[in-house]
Amino acid sequence: DRAYDIVLYLGCNILRTPDVAADVVAVFRALNLDFIAVAGVQFCCGVTWDRSGDVIKGQSVTDLTIKRLASYGAKVVVHWCPSCDVHFSDVVADRDAKVLPFEVTNAPAFLAGLSRRGLVTWRNAVAGRMALHCHTGRDGHAAGQRRARADQENVSYLLSQIAGLQFLGAVRAPGEFDY
């Protein structure tokens, strides 16, 4: 019934991590962002079809999702799902050369960008020490490795900004532990 500045795109795999999705929605609300969160199979990016070799079906699913996302009139779509993010950047925009009617980014990059511009106000100090568990991406999957490095950088930055928290750095899991 109205346009939003941001679509928080939680993807079709929402049932695997609903608690994490609820957390990111709570963060967007706390930041008073003008957004709508969307999720479920009706918002599948098409990666599953594409990976199984049915490129035509994958493109059809992707096209429908792009139309649905565009219907919110948002300037930016923020991906929560790493697979959707890689699919949109490497397959939809690159391989298929689609021009999207909105900017696309991912949640760690989006939130770190807000923080770098002074738009994230930390309400409370958090006393403690923290290390970040992160992934490296599978061997031979350059896009996944690139996304893993960017996630580590952005999340590390966010954690380093929390007053009272001693951020100890990132601990990388071996590539074979990625899915």
CSV table of N, CA and C in Angstrom, one decimal:
chain,number,residue,atom,x,y,z
A,1,ASP,N,0.8,-1.2,0.0
A,1,ASP,CA,0.0,0.0,0.0
A,1,ASP,C,0.8,1.3,0.0
A,2,ARG,N,2.2,1.1,0.1
A,2,ARG,CA,3.1,2.3,0.0
A,2,ARG,C,4.5,1.8,-0.4
A,3,ALA,N,5.3,2.7,-0.7
A,3,ALA,CA,6.7,2.4,-1.0
A,3,ALA,C,7.5,2.5,0.2
A,4,TYR,N,8.6,1.7,0.2
A,4,TYR,CA,9.6,1.7,1.3
A,4,TYR,C,10.9,2.1,0.9
A,5,ASP,N,11.8,2.6,1.7
A,5,ASP,CA,13.1,3.0,1.4
A,5,ASP,C,14.0,1.7,1.2
A,6,ILE,N,13.7,0.7,2.0
A,6,ILE,CA,14.5,-0.5,2.0
A,6,ILE,C,13.6,-1.8,2.0
A,7,VAL,N,14.0,-2.8,1.2
A,7,VAL,CA,13.5,-4.1,1.4
A,7,VAL,C,14.5,-5.0,2.0
A,8,LEU,N,14.2,-5.5,3.2
A,8,LEU,CA,15.1,-6.5,3.8
A,8,LEU,C,14.7,-7.9,3.3
A,9,TYR,N,15.5,-8.4,2.4
A,9,TYR,CA,15.3,-9.6,1.7
A,9,TYR,C,15.8,-10.8,2.4
A,10,LEU,N,15.0,-11.6,3.1
A,10,LEU,CA,15.4,-12.7,4.0
A,10,LEU,C,15.5,-14.0,3.2
A,11,GLY,N,15.0,-14.0,2.0
A,11,GLY,CA,15.2,-15.2,1.1
A,11,GLY,C,14.2,-16.3,1.4
A,12,CYS,N,14.3,-17.4,0.7
A,12,CYS,CA,13.4,-18.5,0.8
A,12,CYS,C,13.8,-19.5,1.8
A,13,ASN,N,15.0,-19.4,2.3
A,13,ASN,CA,15.5,-20.4,3.3
A,13,ASN,C,15.3,-20.0,4.7
A,14,ILE,N,14.3,-19.2,4.9
A,14,ILE,CA,14.0,-18.5,6.2
A,14,ILE,C,13.7,-19.6,7.3
A,15,LEU,N,13.2,-20.7,7.0
A,15,LEU,CA,12.9,-21.7,8.0
A,15,LEU,C,14.1,-22.3,8.7
A,16,ARG,N,15.3,-22.2,8.1
A,16,ARG,CA,16.5,-22.7,8.7
A,16,ARG,C,17.0,-21.8,9.9
A,17,THR,N,16.8,-20.5,9.8
A,17,THR,CA,17.3,-19.6,10.8
A,17,THR,C,16.3,-18.5,11.2
A,18,PRO,N,15.1,-18.9,11.6
A,18,PRO,CA,14.2,-17.8,11.9
A,18,PRO,C,14.6,-16.9,13.0
A,19,ASP,N,15.4,-17.4,14.0
A,19,ASP,CA,15.8,-16.6,15.1
A,19,ASP,C,16.8,-15.5,14.7
A,20,VAL,N,17.6,-15.8,13.7
A,20,VAL,CA,18.6,-14.9,13.2
A,20,VAL,C,17.8,-13.8,12.4
A,21,ALA,N,16.8,-14.2,11.6
A,21,ALA,CA,16.0,-13.3,10.8
A,21,ALA,C,15.3,-12.3,11.8
A,22,ALA,N,14.7,-12.9,12.9
A,22,ALA,CA,14.0,-12.0,13.8
A,22,ALA,C,15.0,-11.0,14.4
A,23,ASP,N,16.3,-11.4,14.7
A,23,ASP,CA,17.3,-10.5,15.2
A,23,ASP,C,17.6,-9.3,14.2
A,24,VAL,N,17.7,-9.7,12.9
A,24,VAL,CA,18.1,-8.6,12.0
A,24,VAL,C,16.9,-7.7,11.8
A,25,VAL,N,15.7,-8.2,11.8
A,25,VAL,CA,14.5,-7.3,11.8
A,25,VAL,C,14.4,-6.4,13.0
A,26,ALA,N,14.8,-6.9,14.2
A,26,ALA,CA,14.8,-6.1,15.4
A,26,ALA,C,15.9,-5.0,15.3
A,27,VAL,N,17.0,-5.3,14.7
A,27,VAL,CA,18.0,-4.3,14.5
A,27,VAL,C,17.5,-3.2,13.5
A,28,PHE,N,16.9,-3.6,12.4
A,28,PHE,CA,16.4,-2.6,11.5
A,28,PHE,C,15.3,-1.7,12.2
A,29,ARG,N,14.5,-2.3,13.0
A,29,ARG,CA,13.5,-1.5,13.7
A,29,ARG,C,14.1,-0.6,14.7
A,30,ALA,N,15.1,-1.1,15.4
A,30,ALA,CA,15.8,-0.2,16.4
A,30,ALA,C,16.5,1.0,15.8
A,31,LEU,N,16.9,0.8,14.5
A,31,LEU,CA,17.6,1.9,13.8
A,31,LEU,C,16.5,2.8,13.1
A,32,ASN,N,15.2,2.5,13.3
A,32,ASN,CA,14.2,3.3,12.7
A,32,ASN,C,14.3,3.5,11.2
A,33,LEU,N,14.6,2.4,10.6
A,33,LEU,CA,14.7,2.4,9.1
A,33,LEU,C,13.3,2.2,8.5
A,34,ASP,N,13.1,2.8,7.4
A,34,ASP,CA,11.8,2.6,6.7
A,34,ASP,C,12.0,1.4,5.8
A,35,PHE,N,11.5,0.2,6.3
A,35,PHE,CA,11.8,-1.0,5.5
A,35,PHE,C,10.6,-2.0,5.7
A,36,ILE,N,10.6,-2.9,4.8
A,36,ILE,CA,9.7,-4.1,4.9
A,36,ILE,C,10.5,-5.3,4.7
A,37,ALA,N,10.3,-6.3,5.5
A,37,ALA,CA,11.0,-7.6,5.5
A,37,ALA,C,10.2,-8.6,4.7
A,38,VAL,N,10.8,-9.3,3.7
A,38,VAL,CA,10.1,-10.3,2.9
A,38,VAL,C,10.9,-11.6,3.0
A,39,ALA,N,10.1,-12.7,2.9
A,39,ALA,CA,10.8,-14.0,3.0
A,39,ALA,C,9.8,-15.1,2.5
A,40,GLY,N,10.3,-16.2,2.3
A,40,GLY,CA,9.5,-17.4,1.9
A,40,GLY,C,9.8,-17.8,0.5
A,41,VAL,N,9.2,-18.9,0.1
A,41,VAL,CA,9.4,-19.5,-1.2
A,41,VAL,C,9.0,-18.6,-2.3
A,42,GLN,N,8.0,-17.7,-2.1
A,42,GLN,CA,7.6,-16.7,-3.1
A,42,GLN,C,8.7,-15.7,-3.4
A,43,PHE,N,9.7,-15.7,-2.6
A,43,PHE,CA,10.9,-14.8,-2.8
A,43,PHE,C,12.2,-15.5,-3.1
A,44,CYS,N,12.1,-16.7,-3.6
A,44,CYS,CA,13.3,-17.5,-4.0
A,44,CYS,C,14.1,-16.7,-5.0
A,45,CYS,N,15.4,-16.7,-4.9
A,45,CYS,CA,16.2,-16.0,-5.8
A,45,CYS,C,16.5,-16.8,-7.1
A,46,GLY,N,16.2,-18.1,-7.1
A,46,GLY,CA,16.4,-19.0,-8.2
A,46,GLY,C,17.7,-19.8,-8.2
A,47,VAL,N,18.5,-19.6,-7.1
A,47,VAL,CA,19.8,-20.3,-7.1
A,47,VAL,C,19.7,-21.8,-7.1
A,48,THR,N,18.7,-22.3,-6.4
A,48,THR,CA,18.5,-23.8,-6.3
A,48,THR,C,18.3,-24.4,-7.7
A,49,TRP,N,17.4,-23.7,-8.5
A,49,TRP,CA,17.2,-24.2,-9.8
A,49,TRP,C,18.4,-24.1,-10.7
A,50,ASP,N,19.1,-23.0,-10.6
A,50,ASP,CA,20.3,-22.7,-11.4
A,50,ASP,C,21.4,-23.7,-11.0
A,51,ARG,N,21.6,-24.0,-9.8
A,51,ARG,CA,22.6,-25.0,-9.3
A,51,ARG,C,22.3,-26.4,-9.8
A,52,SER,N,21.0,-26.7,-9.9
A,52,SER,CA,20.6,-28.0,-10.4
A,52,SER,C,20.7,-28.2,-11.9
A,53,GLY,N,21.0,-27.1,-12.6
A,53,GLY,CA,21.2,-27.2,-14.0
A,53,GLY,C,20.0,-26.7,-14.8
A,54,ASP,N,18.9,-26.3,-14.2
A,54,ASP,CA,17.7,-25.9,-14.9
A,54,ASP,C,17.7,-24.3,-14.9
A,55,VAL,N,18.6,-23.8,-15.8
A,55,VAL,CA,18.9,-22.4,-15.8
A,55,VAL,C,17.6,-21.6,-16.2
A,56,ILE,N,16.8,-22.1,-17.2
A,56,ILE,CA,15.6,-21.4,-17.6
A,56,ILE,C,14.6,-21.3,-16.5
A,57,LYS,N,14.4,-22.3,-15.7
A,57,LYS,CA,13.5,-22.3,-14.6
A,57,LYS,C,14.1,-21.3,-13.5
A,58,GLY,N,15.4,-21.4,-13.3
A,58,GLY,CA,16.0,-20.5,-12.3
A,58,GLY,C,15.8,-19.0,-12.7
A,59,GLN,N,16.0,-18.7,-14.0
A,59,GLN,CA,15.8,-17.3,-14.5
A,59,GLN,C,14.3,-16.9,-14.3
A,60,SER,N,13.4,-17.8,-14.6
A,60,SER,CA,12.0,-17.5,-14.4
A,60,SER,C,11.7,-17.2,-13.0
A,61,VAL,N,12.2,-18.0,-12.0
A,61,VAL,CA,11.9,-17.8,-10.6
A,61,VAL,C,12.6,-16.4,-10.2
A,62,THR,N,13.8,-16.2,-10.7
A,62,THR,CA,14.5,-14.9,-10.4
A,62,THR,C,13.7,-13.7,-10.9
A,63,ASP,N,13.2,-13.8,-12.1
A,63,ASP,CA,12.5,-12.7,-12.7
A,63,ASP,C,11.2,-12.4,-11.9
A,64,LEU,N,10.5,-13.4,-11.4
A,64,LEU,CA,9.3,-13.2,-10.6
A,64,LEU,C,9.7,-12.5,-9.3
A,65,THR,N,10.8,-13.0,-8.7
A,65,THR,CA,11.2,-12.4,-7.4
A,65,THR,C,11.6,-10.9,-7.6
A,66,ILE,N,12.3,-10.6,-8.7
A,66,ILE,CA,12.7,-9.2,-9.0
A,66,ILE,C,11.5,-8.3,-9.1
A,67,LYS,N,10.4,-8.8,-9.8
A,67,LYS,CA,9.2,-8.1,-9.9
A,67,LYS,C,8.5,-7.8,-8.6
A,68,ARG,N,8.5,-8.9,-7.7
A,68,ARG,CA,8.0,-8.7,-6.4
A,68,ARG,C,8.7,-7.7,-5.5
A,69,LEU,N,10.1,-7.8,-5.6
A,69,LEU,CA,10.9,-6.9,-4.8
A,69,LEU,C,10.7,-5.5,-5.3
A,70,ALA,N,10.7,-5.3,-6.6
A,70,ALA,CA,10.5,-4.0,-7.2
A,70,ALA,C,9.1,-3.4,-6.9
A,71,SER,N,8.1,-4.2,-6.6
A,71,SER,CA,6.8,-3.7,-6.3
A,71,SER,C,6.8,-2.8,-5.0
A,72,TYR,N,7.8,-2.9,-4.2
A,72,TYR,CA,7.8,-2.2,-2.9
A,72,TYR,C,8.4,-0.8,-3.2
A,73,GLY,N,8.9,-0.5,-4.4
A,73,GLY,CA,9.4,0.8,-4.7
A,73,GLY,C,10.7,1.2,-3.9
A,74,ALA,N,11.4,0.3,-3.4
A,74,ALA,CA,12.6,0.6,-2.6
A,74,ALA,C,13.8,1.0,-3.4
A,75,LYS,N,14.6,1.8,-2.8
A,75,LYS,CA,15.8,2.2,-3.5
A,75,LYS,C,16.9,1.1,-3.4
A,76,VAL,N,16.8,0.3,-2.3
A,76,VAL,CA,17.8,-0.7,-2.0
A,76,VAL,C,17.2,-1.9,-1.5
A,77,VAL,N,17.7,-3.1,-1.9
A,77,VAL,CA,17.3,-4.4,-1.4
A,77,VAL,C,18.5,-4.9,-0.6
A,78,VAL,N,18.3,-5.2,0.7
A,78,VAL,CA,19.4,-5.7,1.5
A,78,VAL,C,19.2,-7.2,1.7
A,79,HIS,N,20.1,-8.0,1.2
A,79,HIS,CA,20.1,-9.4,1.3
A,79,HIS,C,20.6,-9.9,2.7
A,80,TRP,N,19.8,-10.8,3.3
A,80,TRP,CA,20.3,-11.4,4.5
A,80,TRP,C,21.0,-12.7,4.1
A,81,CYS,N,20.5,-13.4,3.1
A,81,CYS,CA,21.0,-14.7,2.8
A,81,CYS,C,22.3,-14.6,1.9
A,82,PRO,N,23.4,-15.2,2.3
A,82,PRO,CA,24.6,-15.1,1.5
A,82,PRO,C,24.4,-15.7,0.1
A,83,SER,N,23.7,-16.8,0.0
A,83,SER,CA,23.5,-17.5,-1.3
A,83,SER,C,22.7,-16.5,-2.3
A,84,CYS,N,21.7,-15.9,-1.8
A,84,CYS,CA,21.0,-14.9,-2.6
A,84,CYS,C,21.8,-13.8,-3.0
A,85,ASP,N,22.7,-13.3,-2.1
A,85,ASP,CA,23.5,-12.2,-2.4
A,85,ASP,C,24.5,-12.5,-3.5
A,86,VAL,N,25.2,-13.7,-3.4
A,86,VAL,CA,26.1,-14.1,-4.4
A,86,VAL,C,25.4,-14.4,-5.7
A,87,HIS,N,24.2,-15.0,-5.7
A,87,HIS,CA,23.4,-15.3,-6.9
A,87,HIS,C,23.0,-14.0,-7.6
A,88,PHE,N,22.6,-13.0,-6.9
A,88,PHE,CA,22.2,-11.8,-7.5
A,88,PHE,C,23.4,-11.0,-8.1
A,89,SER,N,24.5,-11.0,-7.4
A,89,SER,CA,25.6,-10.3,-8.0
A,89,SER,C,26.4,-11.1,-9.1
A,90,ASP,N,26.5,-12.4,-8.9
A,90,ASP,CA,27.3,-13.1,-9.9
A,90,ASP,C,26.5,-13.7,-11.0
A,91,VAL,N,25.3,-14.1,-10.8
A,91,VAL,CA,24.5,-14.7,-11.8
A,91,VAL,C,23.5,-13.7,-12.5
A,92,VAL,N,22.7,-13.1,-11.6
A,92,VAL,CA,21.7,-12.2,-12.2
A,92,VAL,C,22.3,-11.0,-12.9
A,93,ALA,N,23.2,-10.3,-12.2
A,93,ALA,CA,23.8,-9.1,-12.7
A,93,ALA,C,24.9,-9.4,-13.7
A,94,ASP,N,25.7,-10.4,-13.4
A,94,ASP,CA,26.9,-10.7,-14.3
A,94,ASP,C,26.5,-11.6,-15.5
A,95,ARG,N,26.3,-12.9,-15.2
A,95,ARG,CA,26.0,-13.8,-16.2
A,95,ARG,C,24.8,-13.5,-17.1
A,96,ASP,N,23.7,-13.2,-16.4
A,96,ASP,CA,22.4,-12.9,-17.1
A,96,ASP,C,22.3,-11.4,-17.6
A,97,ALA,N,23.2,-10.6,-17.1
A,97,ALA,CA,23.3,-9.2,-17.5
A,97,ALA,C,21.9,-8.4,-17.3
A,98,LYS,N,21.3,-8.8,-16.2
A,98,LYS,CA,20.0,-8.1,-15.9
A,98,LYS,C,20.3,-6.7,-15.2
A,99,VAL,N,19.5,-5.7,-15.6
A,99,VAL,CA,19.6,-4.4,-14.9
A,99,VAL,C,18.5,-4.4,-13.9
A,100,LEU,N,18.9,-4.3,-12.6
A,100,LEU,CA,17.9,-4.3,-11.6
A,100,LEU,C,17.4,-2.9,-11.3
A,101,PRO,N,16.1,-2.8,-10.9
A,101,PRO,CA,15.5,-1.5,-10.7
A,101,PRO,C,15.7,-1.0,-9.3
A,102,PHE,N,16.7,-1.6,-8.6
A,102,PHE,CA,17.1,-1.2,-7.2
A,102,PHE,C,18.5,-1.5,-7.0
A,103,GLU,N,19.1,-0.9,-6.0
A,103,GLU,CA,20.5,-1.2,-5.6
A,103,GLU,C,20.4,-2.5,-4.8
A,104,VAL,N,21.4,-3.3,-4.8
A,104,VAL,CA,21.5,-4.6,-4.1
A,104,VAL,C,22.7,-4.5,-3.2
A,105,THR,N,22.6,-4.9,-1.9
A,105,THR,CA,23.7,-5.0,-1.0
A,105,THR,C,23.3,-6.2,0.0
A,106,ASN,N,24.2,-6.4,1.0
A,106,ASN,CA,23.9,-7.4,1.9
A,106,ASN,C,23.9,-6.8,3.3
A,107,ALA,N,23.3,-7.5,4.3
A,107,ALA,CA,23.1,-6.9,5.6
A,107,ALA,C,24.4,-6.5,6.3
A,108,PRO,N,25.5,-7.3,6.3
A,108,PRO,CA,26.7,-6.8,7.0
A,108,PRO,C,27.3,-5.6,6.3
A,109,ALA,N,27.3,-5.5,5.0
A,109,ALA,CA,27.8,-4.3,4.3
A,109,ALA,C,26.9,-3.1,4.6
A,110,PHE,N,25.6,-3.3,4.6
A,110,PHE,CA,24.6,-2.2,4.8
A,110,PHE,C,24.8,-1.7,6.2
A,111,LEU,N,24.8,-2.5,7.2
A,111,LEU,CA,24.9,-2.1,8.6
A,111,LEU,C,26.3,-1.4,8.8
A,112,ALA,N,27.3,-2.0,8.3
A,112,ALA,CA,28.7,-1.4,8.5
A,112,ALA,C,28.7,0.0,7.8
A,113,GLY,N,28.1,0.1,6.7
A,113,GLY,CA,28.0,1.4,6.0
A,113,GLY,C,27.3,2.5,6.8
A,114,LEU,N,26.1,2.1,7.4
A,114,LEU,CA,25.4,3.0,8.3
A,114,LEU,C,26.3,3.4,9.5
A,115,SER,N,27.0,2.5,10.0
A,115,SER,CA,27.8,2.7,11.2
A,115,SER,C,29.0,3.7,10.8
A,116,ARG,N,29.6,3.4,9.7
A,116,ARG,CA,30.7,4.3,9.2
A,116,ARG,C,30.2,5.7,9.0
A,117,ARG,N,29.0,5.9,8.6
A,117,ARG,CA,28.4,7.2,8.4
A,117,ARG,C,27.8,7.8,9.7
A,118,GLY,N,28.0,7.2,10.8
A,118,GLY,CA,27.5,7.7,12.1
A,118,GLY,C,26.1,7.5,12.3
A,119,LEU,N,25.4,6.6,11.6
A,119,LEU,CA,24.0,6.4,11.7
A,119,LEU,C,23.5,5.3,12.6
A,120,VAL,N,24.5,4.6,13.2
A,120,VAL,CA,24.2,3.6,14.2
A,120,VAL,C,24.6,4.1,15.5
A,121,THR,N,23.7,4.3,16.4
A,121,THR,CA,24.0,4.8,17.7
A,121,THR,C,23.9,3.6,18.7
A,122,TRP,N,25.0,3.3,19.3
A,122,TRP,CA,25.1,2.2,20.3
A,122,TRP,C,24.5,2.7,21.6
A,123,ARG,N,23.5,2.1,22.1
A,123,ARG,CA,22.8,2.6,23.3
A,123,ARG,C,23.5,2.2,24.6
A,124,ASN,N,24.1,1.1,24.6
A,124,ASN,CA,24.6,0.6,25.9
A,124,ASN,C,26.0,0.0,25.6
A,125,ALA,N,26.9,0.2,26.6
A,125,ALA,CA,28.2,-0.5,26.5
A,125,ALA,C,28.0,-2.0,26.8
A,126,VAL,N,28.8,-2.8,26.2
A,126,VAL,CA,28.7,-4.2,26.5
A,126,VAL,C,30.1,-4.7,27.0
A,127,ALA,N,30.1,-5.0,28.3
A,127,ALA,CA,31.4,-5.4,28.9
A,127,ALA,C,31.7,-6.8,28.5
A,128,GLY,N,32.8,-7.1,28.0
A,128,GLY,CA,33.2,-8.4,27.7
A,128,GLY,C,34.2,-8.5,26.6
A,129,ARG,N,34.5,-9.7,26.2
A,129,ARG,CA,35.5,-10.0,25.1
A,129,ARG,C,34.8,-10.9,24.1
A,130,MET,N,35.1,-10.7,22.9
A,130,MET,CA,34.4,-11.4,21.8
A,130,MET,C,35.4,-11.8,20.7
A,131,ALA,N,35.3,-13.0,20.2
A,131,ALA,CA,35.9,-13.4,18.9
A,131,ALA,C,34.8,-13.7,17.9
A,132,LEU,N,35.1,-13.4,16.7
A,132,LEU,CA,34.1,-13.7,15.6
A,132,LEU,C,34.5,-15.0,14.9
A,133,HIS,N,33.5,-15.9,14.9
A,133,HIS,CA,33.7,-17.2,14.1
A,133,HIS,C,33.2,-16.8,12.7
A,134,CYS,N,34.1,-17.1,11.7
A,134,CYS,CA,33.7,-16.8,10.3
A,134,CYS,C,34.2,-17.9,9.4
A,135,HIS,N,33.7,-17.8,8.2
A,135,HIS,CA,34.0,-18.8,7.2
A,135,HIS,C,34.9,-18.2,6.1
A,136,THR,N,35.6,-19.0,5.3
A,136,THR,CA,36.5,-18.6,4.3
A,136,THR,C,35.9,-18.7,2.9
A,137,GLY,N,34.9,-19.5,2.7
A,137,GLY,CA,34.3,-19.9,1.4
A,137,GLY,C,35.0,-21.1,0.9
A,138,ARG,N,34.3,-21.9,0.1
A,138,ARG,CA,34.8,-23.1,-0.5
A,138,ARG,C,35.9,-22.9,-1.5
A,139,ASP,N,36.8,-23.8,-1.5
A,139,ASP,CA,37.9,-23.8,-2.5
A,139,ASP,C,37.3,-23.8,-3.9
A,140,GLY,N,37.8,-22.9,-4.8
A,140,GLY,CA,37.3,-22.9,-6.1
A,140,GLY,C,36.0,-22.1,-6.3
A,141,HIS,N,35.5,-21.4,-5.3
A,141,HIS,CA,34.3,-20.6,-5.4
A,141,HIS,C,34.7,-19.2,-5.0
A,142,ALA,N,35.2,-18.5,-6.0
A,142,ALA,CA,35.7,-17.1,-5.8
A,142,ALA,C,34.7,-16.2,-5.2
A,143,ALA,N,33.4,-16.3,-5.7
A,143,ALA,CA,32.4,-15.4,-5.2
A,143,ALA,C,32.1,-15.6,-3.7
A,144,GLY,N,32.0,-16.9,-3.3
A,144,GLY,CA,31.8,-17.2,-1.9
A,144,GLY,C,32.9,-16.7,-1.1
A,145,GLN,N,34.1,-16.9,-1.6
A,145,GLN,CA,35.3,-16.5,-0.8
A,145,GLN,C,35.3,-15.0,-0.7
A,146,ARG,N,35.0,-14.3,-1.7
A,146,ARG,CA,34.9,-12.8,-1.7
A,146,ARG,C,33.9,-12.3,-0.7
A,147,ARG,N,32.7,-13.0,-0.7
A,147,ARG,CA,31.6,-12.6,0.2
A,147,ARG,C,32.1,-12.9,1.7
A,148,ALA,N,32.7,-14.0,1.9
A,148,ALA,CA,33.2,-14.4,3.2
A,148,ALA,C,34.2,-13.4,3.8
A,149,ARG,N,35.1,-12.9,2.9
A,149,ARG,CA,36.1,-11.9,3.3
A,149,ARG,C,35.4,-10.6,3.7
A,150,ALA,N,34.4,-10.2,2.8
A,150,ALA,CA,33.7,-8.9,3.1
A,150,ALA,C,32.8,-9.0,4.3
A,151,ASP,N,32.2,-10.2,4.6
A,151,ASP,CA,31.4,-10.4,5.8
A,151,ASP,C,32.3,-10.2,7.0
A,152,GLN,N,33.5,-10.9,7.0
A,152,GLN,CA,34.4,-10.8,8.1
A,152,GLN,C,34.8,-9.4,8.3
A,153,GLU,N,35.1,-8.6,7.3
A,153,GLU,CA,35.5,-7.2,7.4
A,153,GLU,C,34.4,-6.4,8.0
A,154,ASN,N,33.2,-6.5,7.5
A,154,ASN,CA,32.1,-5.7,7.9
A,154,ASN,C,31.6,-6.0,9.3
A,155,VAL,N,31.5,-7.3,9.7
A,155,VAL,CA,31.1,-7.7,11.0
A,155,VAL,C,32.2,-7.3,12.0
A,156,SER,N,33.4,-7.5,11.7
A,156,SER,CA,34.5,-7.2,12.6
A,156,SER,C,34.5,-5.7,12.9
A,157,TYR,N,34.2,-4.9,11.8
A,157,TYR,CA,34.1,-3.4,12.0
A,157,TYR,C,33.0,-3.1,13.0
A,158,LEU,N,31.8,-3.7,12.8
A,158,LEU,CA,30.7,-3.4,13.7
A,158,LEU,C,31.0,-3.8,15.1
A,159,LEU,N,31.5,-5.0,15.3
A,159,LEU,CA,31.9,-5.4,16.7
A,159,LEU,C,32.9,-4.5,17.3
A,160,SER,N,33.8,-4.0,16.5
A,160,SER,CA,34.9,-3.1,17.1
A,160,SER,C,34.3,-1.7,17.5
A,161,GLN,N,33.1,-1.4,17.1
A,161,GLN,CA,32.4,-0.1,17.4
A,161,GLN,C,31.6,-0.2,18.7
A,162,ILE,N,31.4,-1.4,19.3
A,162,ILE,CA,30.6,-1.5,20.5
A,162,ILE,C,31.4,-1.1,21.7
A,163,ALA,N,30.9,0.0,22.3
A,163,ALA,CA,31.6,0.5,23.5
A,163,ALA,C,31.7,-0.6,24.6
A,164,GLY,N,32.8,-0.7,25.2
A,164,GLY,CA,33.0,-1.6,26.3
A,164,GLY,C,33.4,-3.0,25.9
A,165,LEU,N,33.3,-3.3,24.6
A,165,LEU,CA,33.6,-4.7,24.1
A,165,LEU,C,35.0,-4.8,23.6
A,166,GLN,N,35.7,-5.7,24.1
A,166,GLN,CA,37.1,-6.0,23.6
A,166,GLN,C,36.9,-7.0,22.4
A,167,PHE,N,37.1,-6.5,21.2
A,167,PHE,CA,37.0,-7.4,20.1
A,167,PHE,C,38.4,-8.1,19.8
A,168,LEU,N,38.4,-9.4,19.9
A,168,LEU,CA,39.7,-10.1,19.8
A,168,LEU,C,40.1,-10.5,18.4
A,169,GLY,N,39.2,-10.3,17.5
A,169,GLY,CA,39.5,-10.6,16.1
A,169,GLY,C,38.6,-11.8,15.6
A,170,ALA,N,39.0,-12.2,14.4
A,170,ALA,CA,38.2,-13.3,13.7
A,170,ALA,C,39.0,-14.6,13.8
A,171,VAL,N,38.2,-15.7,13.9
A,171,VAL,CA,38.7,-17.0,13.9
A,171,VAL,C,38.1,-17.7,12.6
A,172,ARG,N,38.9,-18.0,11.7
A,172,ARG,CA,38.4,-18.6,10.4
A,172,ARG,C,38.2,-20.1,10.5
A,173,ALA,N,37.1,-20.6,10.1
A,173,ALA,CA,36.9,-22.0,10.0
A,173,ALA,C,37.5,-22.5,8.6
A,174,PRO,N,38.0,-23.7,8.6
A,174,PRO,CA,38.6,-24.2,7.3
A,174,PRO,C,37.5,-24.2,6.2
A,175,GLY,N,37.9,-24.1,5.0
A,175,GLY,CA,37.0,-24.1,3.9
A,175,GLY,C,36.0,-25.3,3.8
A,176,GLU,N,36.5,-26.4,4.2
A,176,GLU,CA,35.7,-27.6,4.1
A,176,GLU,C,34.5,-27.6,5.1
A,177,PHE,N,34.5,-26.6,6.0
A,177,PHE,CA,33.3,-26.5,6.9
A,177,PHE,C,32.2,-25.6,6.4
A,178,ASP,N,32.5,-25.0,5.2
A,178,ASP,CA,31.5,-24.2,4.5
A,178,ASP,C,30.5,-25.2,3.8
A,179,TYR,N,29.3,-24.7,3.6
A,179,TYR,CA,28.4,-25.5,2.8
A,179,TYR,C,28.4,-25.2,1.4
